[in-house]
């Protein structure tokens, strides 16, 4: 299983991310008692950022351009917002995070405040840990209208233990925000091609694989714990692991070679010698070049 150590294309050469939910914050009213609003997001409602520096506004009006797939956001998210006050024109929200991680921050807005009548009336900057993430945010302008959803996202690296989002008004006195999501960005582990996993399961059953050989979980992932006797190859094109060799010689195996083994399209070698496995390797495995069988 280690024979391709130097030539393998390992997945960490690729940047492929999966978003893990850390925290979703909806500045919603109390009628949402921990409801799951769409997808796997759990919206946690708050009425204030604290310190008496904000007030909230809400509307029953329909919100336009509430997003569709792949991210489904509920309309209610945009019908409640926090607005800063004269005493504290900036709106700031801090969450605790693990240091030295990458985060994807999603900010949800809709101009639902009666005081703002159109474009240019409320403009603010958004800072993340003091750095400007979005400059001159004008919700009415960017979303195209009042009562219209606007979603902004930014990926940031945070060195410390807190992530602070600050909205600083530059035109009009107050900032506004409807909801915040913060995700930790992690690399998705690519998996083994499903058909090939199925084929290995058929083989496991057909040859009565001894328990000591395991063969549980994903055959190739994690690579340090690839299934014994299974050689894996990373297919960078499909972004999946595939099986390119089976070294099961002298394992005291019996049973037979199942038809499904033909699904292992990437096999380069099979060694079943020293066992008492019945049957042959299907001719459909046309690409197998160095079969050392039975
Ligand atoms: C996230 O932000 C980037 C950069 O502003 C933008 O191009 C992209 O469309 C945004 N993604 C979504 C789903 O809104
Ligand atoms: C297959 O296994 C046998 C027995 O361990 C070994 O002698 C043989 O060299 C192996 N064949 C290949 C092609 O590795």
Short mmCIF file of C-alpha atoms and ligand atoms in Angstrom, two decimals:
data_model
loop_
_atom_site.label_atom_id
_atom_site.label_comp_id
_atom_site.label_asym_id
_atom_site.label_seq_id
_atom_site.Cartn_x
_atom_site.Cartn_y
_atom_site.Cartn_z
CA UNK A 1 0.00 0.00 0.00
CA UNK A 2 2.95 2.28 0.25
CA UNK A 3 4.47 1.63 -3.12
CA UNK A 4 3.20 4.83 -4.68
CA UNK A 5 4.39 7.13 -1.92
CA UNK A 6 6.58 9.19 -4.16
CA UNK A 7 4.42 9.36 -7.23
CA UNK A 8 0.96 9.63 -5.76
CA UNK A 9 -1.15 12.65 -6.30
CA UNK A 10 -2.32 13.27 -2.79
CA UNK A 11 -5.43 15.31 -2.23
CA UNK A 12 -3.69 17.95 -0.19
CA UNK A 13 -2.23 19.34 -3.37
CA UNK A 14 -5.71 20.50 -4.15
CA UNK A 15 -7.74 23.11 -2.43
CA UNK A 16 -11.16 21.80 -1.97
CA UNK A 17 -13.21 22.95 0.91
CA UNK A 18 -16.15 21.92 2.86
CA UNK A 19 -17.95 24.40 5.02
CA UNK A 20 -18.59 23.29 8.54
CA UNK A 21 -21.19 25.16 10.46
CA UNK A 22 -19.77 26.93 13.45
CA UNK A 23 -22.48 29.34 14.20
CA UNK A 24 -25.46 30.82 12.45
CA UNK A 25 -26.92 33.84 14.01
CA UNK A 26 -30.26 35.24 13.08
CA UNK A 27 -31.31 38.48 14.59
CA UNK A 28 -34.79 37.17 14.67
CA UNK A 29 -37.79 37.63 16.85
CA UNK A 30 -38.81 35.09 19.42
CA UNK A 31 -41.22 33.16 17.27
CA UNK A 32 -38.33 31.06 16.04
CA UNK A 33 -37.52 28.80 18.87
CA UNK A 34 -34.55 26.99 17.50
CA UNK A 35 -36.19 26.15 14.22
CA UNK A 36 -34.03 24.70 11.53
CA UNK A 37 -34.38 27.08 8.68
CA UNK A 38 -33.33 25.45 5.51
CA UNK A 39 -30.62 22.92 4.78
CA UNK A 40 -28.34 22.08 7.67
CA UNK A 41 -28.31 25.55 9.10
CA UNK A 42 -29.41 26.07 12.62
CA UNK A 43 -30.34 29.65 13.21
CA UNK A 44 -29.80 30.95 16.65
CA UNK A 45 -31.93 33.98 17.31
CA UNK A 46 -30.77 37.02 19.24
CA UNK A 47 -32.57 40.25 20.03
CA UNK A 48 -29.51 42.38 20.63
CA UNK A 49 -25.72 42.40 20.42
CA UNK A 50 -25.75 43.66 24.00
CA UNK A 51 -24.34 46.82 25.63
CA UNK A 52 -27.54 48.64 24.79
CA UNK A 53 -26.02 49.88 21.55
CA UNK A 54 -28.67 48.60 19.20
CA UNK A 55 -32.37 48.39 18.61
CA UNK A 56 -34.33 46.08 16.41
CA UNK A 57 -36.73 46.57 13.54
CA UNK A 58 -39.02 44.06 11.91
CA UNK A 59 -41.42 43.91 9.04
CA UNK A 60 -44.18 41.66 7.77
CA UNK A 61 -43.54 42.75 4.22
CA UNK A 62 -42.42 40.33 1.60
CA UNK A 63 -38.67 40.27 1.00
CA UNK A 64 -37.51 40.03 -2.60
CA UNK A 65 -34.63 37.94 -3.91
CA UNK A 66 -34.49 35.59 -0.95
CA UNK A 67 -31.95 33.13 -2.25
CA UNK A 68 -32.59 29.81 -3.89
CA UNK A 69 -30.22 26.83 -4.05
CA UNK A 70 -27.66 25.78 -3.15
CA UNK A 71 -28.12 27.91 -0.06
CA UNK A 72 -31.69 28.24 1.04
CA UNK A 73 -32.36 31.08 3.38
CA UNK A 74 -35.74 31.67 4.94
CA UNK A 75 -37.55 34.91 4.20
CA UNK A 76 -38.00 35.44 7.96
CA UNK A 77 -34.27 35.94 8.23
CA UNK A 78 -34.62 39.24 6.42
CA UNK A 79 -37.73 40.43 8.23
CA UNK A 80 -35.92 41.23 11.44
CA UNK A 81 -32.79 43.33 11.81
CA UNK A 82 -30.61 45.06 14.35
CA UNK A 83 -29.77 48.72 13.86
CA UNK A 84 -27.16 50.73 15.70
CA UNK A 85 -28.13 53.76 17.76
CA UNK A 86 -26.91 57.34 18.07
CA UNK A 87 -25.03 56.49 21.25
CA UNK A 88 -23.15 53.69 19.51
CA UNK A 89 -23.14 54.09 15.72
CA UNK A 90 -21.05 50.98 15.09
CA UNK A 91 -22.63 47.55 15.34
CA UNK A 92 -20.19 44.91 16.52
CA UNK A 93 -20.52 41.21 17.13
CA UNK A 94 -17.79 38.90 18.41
CA UNK A 95 -17.63 35.14 18.39
CA UNK A 96 -15.01 32.95 20.00
CA UNK A 97 -13.04 30.86 17.53
CA UNK A 98 -10.14 28.45 17.41
CA UNK A 99 -6.99 30.42 16.55
CA UNK A 100 -5.18 30.13 13.21
CA UNK A 101 -8.13 28.84 11.29
CA UNK A 102 -9.84 29.99 8.18
CA UNK A 103 -13.41 31.17 8.40
CA UNK A 104 -16.06 31.94 5.89
CA UNK A 105 -18.27 34.78 7.04
CA UNK A 106 -21.70 35.29 5.50
CA UNK A 107 -23.65 38.45 6.17
CA UNK A 108 -27.33 38.81 5.41
CA UNK A 109 -29.02 42.12 4.85
CA UNK A 110 -32.29 43.65 3.73
CA UNK A 111 -33.18 47.30 4.02
CA UNK A 112 -36.35 47.04 6.08
CA UNK A 113 -35.97 50.24 8.09
CA UNK A 114 -38.66 52.89 7.39
CA UNK A 115 -36.04 55.59 8.00
CA UNK A 116 -34.13 54.58 4.90
CA UNK A 117 -36.00 55.53 1.78
CA UNK A 118 -33.61 54.60 -0.98
CA UNK A 119 -30.12 54.36 -2.38
CA UNK A 120 -27.43 56.46 -0.72
CA UNK A 121 -29.26 56.93 2.58
CA UNK A 122 -27.35 54.29 4.51
CA UNK A 123 -23.80 53.32 3.64
CA UNK A 124 -21.41 51.45 5.94
CA UNK A 125 -18.16 49.54 5.95
CA UNK A 126 -17.88 46.01 7.28
CA UNK A 127 -14.69 45.19 9.16
CA UNK A 128 -13.58 41.77 10.26
CA UNK A 129 -11.11 41.96 13.12
CA UNK A 130 -10.40 45.52 12.14
CA UNK A 131 -9.74 44.93 8.44
CA UNK A 132 -12.19 46.25 5.92
CA UNK A 133 -13.98 43.27 4.41
CA UNK A 134 -16.63 45.23 2.51
CA UNK A 135 -16.41 48.91 1.79
CA UNK A 136 -19.36 51.22 1.18
CA UNK A 137 -22.12 48.71 1.62
CA UNK A 138 -25.37 50.29 0.45
CA UNK A 139 -27.97 47.56 0.78
CA UNK A 140 -30.65 49.27 -1.30
CA UNK A 141 -28.14 49.87 -4.08
CA UNK A 142 -26.46 46.47 -4.02
CA UNK A 143 -29.64 44.42 -3.69
CA UNK A 144 -31.44 46.64 -6.16
CA UNK A 145 -34.26 47.79 -3.89
CA UNK A 146 -35.65 48.19 -0.39
CA UNK A 147 -37.01 44.98 1.19
CA UNK A 148 -34.62 42.96 -0.94
CA UNK A 149 -32.11 40.41 0.31
CA UNK A 150 -28.38 40.92 0.02
CA UNK A 151 -25.84 38.25 1.01
CA UNK A 152 -22.14 39.04 1.29
CA UNK A 153 -19.44 36.50 2.03
CA UNK A 154 -15.76 36.72 2.84
CA UNK A 155 -13.13 34.20 3.83
CA UNK A 156 -10.67 35.32 6.47
CA UNK A 157 -7.83 33.82 8.47
CA UNK A 158 -8.06 34.54 12.16
CA UNK A 159 -4.89 34.32 14.23
CA UNK A 160 -6.45 35.07 17.60
CA UNK A 161 -9.31 33.55 19.51
CA UNK A 162 -12.03 35.93 18.49
CA UNK A 163 -13.65 37.05 15.30
CA UNK A 164 -15.29 40.45 15.46
CA UNK A 165 -17.57 41.75 12.77
CA UNK A 166 -18.00 45.52 12.91
CA UNK A 167 -20.37 47.58 10.80
CA UNK A 168 -19.26 51.18 10.66
CA UNK A 169 -21.63 53.74 9.11
CA UNK A 170 -20.13 56.22 6.66
CA UNK A 171 -23.38 57.74 5.37
CA UNK A 172 -26.50 57.95 7.46
CA UNK A 173 -26.04 57.45 11.17
CA UNK A 174 -26.74 53.79 11.65
CA UNK A 175 -25.68 50.38 10.47
CA UNK A 176 -28.07 47.47 10.00
CA UNK A 177 -27.72 43.70 9.82
CA UNK A 178 -30.16 40.81 9.61
CA UNK A 179 -28.10 37.66 10.10
CA UNK A 180 -24.56 36.36 10.35
CA UNK A 181 -23.09 32.97 9.59
CA UNK A 182 -19.56 31.95 10.43
CA UNK A 183 -18.21 28.67 9.11
CA UNK A 184 -14.86 27.12 9.71
CA UNK A 185 -13.29 26.23 6.40
CA UNK A 186 -11.86 22.73 6.34
CA UNK A 187 -10.54 20.60 3.56
CA UNK A 188 -12.96 17.97 2.40
CA UNK A 189 -11.52 14.52 2.32
CA UNK A 190 -12.16 12.93 -0.99
CA UNK A 191 -13.44 9.42 -0.88
CA UNK A 192 -13.15 6.25 -2.84
CA UNK A 193 -15.31 5.93 -5.94
CA UNK A 194 -18.61 4.42 -4.81
CA UNK A 195 -18.75 1.69 -7.47
CA UNK A 196 -15.33 0.50 -6.47
CA UNK A 197 -16.26 0.41 -2.80
CA UNK A 198 -19.29 -1.72 -3.73
CA UNK A 199 -17.07 -4.05 -5.72
CA UNK A 200 -14.75 -4.49 -2.75
CA UNK A 201 -17.70 -5.23 -0.49
CA UNK A 202 -18.84 -7.94 -2.91
CA UNK A 203 -15.34 -9.36 -2.90
CA UNK A 204 -15.13 -9.23 0.89
CA UNK A 205 -18.31 -11.26 1.11
CA UNK A 206 -17.49 -13.72 -1.68
CA UNK A 207 -14.07 -14.63 -0.34
CA UNK A 208 -15.14 -14.62 3.28
CA UNK A 209 -12.52 -12.08 4.22
CA UNK A 210 -11.15 -12.81 7.68
CA UNK A 211 -12.05 -10.27 10.35
CA UNK A 212 -8.36 -9.55 10.98
CA UNK A 213 -8.14 -7.87 7.57
CA UNK A 214 -10.85 -5.42 8.53
CA UNK A 215 -12.19 -3.75 5.43
CA UNK A 216 -14.49 -1.34 7.20
CA UNK A 217 -15.09 2.30 6.44
CA UNK A 218 -13.61 3.85 3.32
CA UNK A 219 -11.03 1.64 1.54
CA UNK A 220 -8.54 4.44 0.83
CA UNK A 221 -9.35 7.20 3.31
CA UNK A 222 -7.58 7.96 5.50
CA UNK A 223 -4.56 6.77 3.55
CA UNK A 224 -2.70 5.75 6.71
CA UNK A 225 -5.48 3.27 7.30
CA UNK A 226 -6.21 2.04 3.82
CA UNK A 227 -7.67 -1.44 3.73
CA UNK A 228 -5.00 -4.13 3.94
CA UNK A 229 -4.19 -5.66 0.60
CA UNK A 230 -5.84 -2.81 -1.24
CA UNK A 231 -3.72 -0.40 -3.27
CA UNK A 232 -5.19 2.98 -3.85
CA UNK A 233 -4.53 5.63 -6.43
CA UNK A 234 -5.80 9.18 -6.34
CA UNK A 235 -7.66 10.17 -9.47
CA UNK A 236 -7.12 13.90 -9.55
CA UNK A 237 -9.54 14.30 -12.39
CA UNK A 238 -12.51 12.84 -10.57
CA UNK A 239 -11.18 13.92 -7.20
CA UNK A 240 -11.74 10.40 -5.94
CA UNK A 241 -9.62 7.50 -4.84
CA UNK A 242 -9.68 4.40 -7.01
CA UNK A 243 -8.36 0.88 -6.52
CA UNK A 244 -5.38 -0.01 -8.64
CA UNK A 245 -4.20 -3.20 -6.98
CA UNK A 246 -5.27 -6.11 -4.83
CA UNK A 247 -2.48 -7.94 -3.01
CA UNK A 248 -4.24 -10.74 -1.20
CA UNK A 249 -1.72 -13.54 -1.72
CA UNK A 250 -1.37 -16.16 1.00
CA UNK A 251 -4.20 -14.95 3.16
CA UNK A 252 -5.94 -18.30 3.54
CA UNK A 253 -8.88 -17.06 1.53
CA UNK A 254 -11.56 -19.26 0.01
CA UNK A 255 -14.84 -18.55 -1.74
CA UNK A 256 -15.00 -17.22 -5.25
CA UNK A 257 -14.26 -14.15 -7.35
CA UNK A 258 -17.52 -12.20 -7.68
CA UNK A 259 -18.70 -10.68 -10.97
CA UNK A 260 -18.66 -7.25 -9.35
CA UNK A 261 -14.88 -7.26 -9.43
CA UNK A 262 -15.26 -6.06 -13.01
CA UNK A 263 -16.30 -2.70 -11.56
CA UNK A 264 -12.71 -2.13 -10.46
CA UNK A 265 -11.91 -0.32 -13.68
CA UNK A 266 -8.58 1.01 -12.46
CA UNK A 267 -7.03 -2.27 -11.41
CA UNK A 268 -3.49 -2.73 -12.61
CA UNK A 269 -2.67 -5.88 -10.67
CA UNK A 270 -4.32 -8.61 -8.68
CA UNK A 271 -2.45 -11.20 -6.68
CA UNK A 272 -4.67 -13.92 -5.27
CA UNK A 273 -1.99 -16.61 -5.27
CA UNK A 274 -1.60 -18.94 -2.33
CA UNK A 275 -5.32 -18.99 -1.55
CA UNK A 276 -8.07 -21.34 -2.57
CA UNK A 277 -10.29 -18.87 -4.32
CA UNK A 278 -12.47 -20.37 -7.05
CA UNK A 279 -13.16 -18.86 -10.43
CA UNK A 280 -11.17 -16.60 -12.64
CA UNK A 281 -10.74 -12.93 -13.17
CA UNK A 282 -13.52 -11.73 -15.48
CA UNK A 283 -12.40 -10.98 -19.03
CA UNK A 284 -14.15 -7.62 -18.66
CA UNK A 285 -11.14 -6.53 -16.66
CA UNK A 286 -9.49 -5.86 -19.98
CA UNK A 287 -7.14 -3.22 -18.72
CA UNK A 288 -5.51 -5.40 -16.11
CA UNK A 289 -2.02 -5.97 -17.38
CA UNK A 290 -0.21 -7.98 -14.77
CA UNK A 291 -2.59 -10.47 -13.28
CA UNK A 292 -1.03 -12.96 -10.99
CA UNK A 293 -4.01 -15.08 -10.24
CA UNK A 294 -5.16 -18.03 -8.21
C1 LIG B 1 -19.17 35.03 -2.26
O1 LIG B 1 -18.38 36.17 -2.48
C2 LIG B 1 -17.71 36.19 -3.72
C3 LIG B 1 -16.77 37.37 -3.74
O2 LIG B 1 -17.46 38.55 -3.45
C4 LIG B 1 -18.74 36.22 -4.82
O3 LIG B 1 -18.11 36.22 -6.08
C5 LIG B 1 -19.62 35.00 -4.71
O4 LIG B 1 -20.63 35.05 -5.68
C6 LIG B 1 -20.24 34.92 -3.33
N1 LIG B 1 -20.96 33.68 -3.23
C7 LIG B 1 -22.27 33.61 -3.03
C8 LIG B 1 -22.88 32.25 -3.06
O5 LIG B 1 -22.95 34.60 -2.84
C1 LIG B 2 2.08 -12.78 -5.89
O1 LIG B 2 2.27 -13.39 -4.64
C2 LIG B 2 3.19 -14.47 -4.67
C3 LIG B 2 3.17 -15.14 -3.33
O2 LIG B 2 3.37 -14.24 -2.29
C4 LIG B 2 4.56 -13.95 -5.08
O3 LIG B 2 5.51 -15.02 -5.13
C5 LIG B 2 4.46 -13.27 -6.41
O4 LIG B 2 5.70 -12.69 -6.75
C6 LIG B 2 3.38 -12.21 -6.40
N1 LIG B 2 3.22 -11.71 -7.75
C7 LIG B 2 3.39 -10.43 -8.07
C8 LIG B 2 3.17 -10.09 -9.50
O5 LIG B 2 3.70 -9.58 -7.25
#
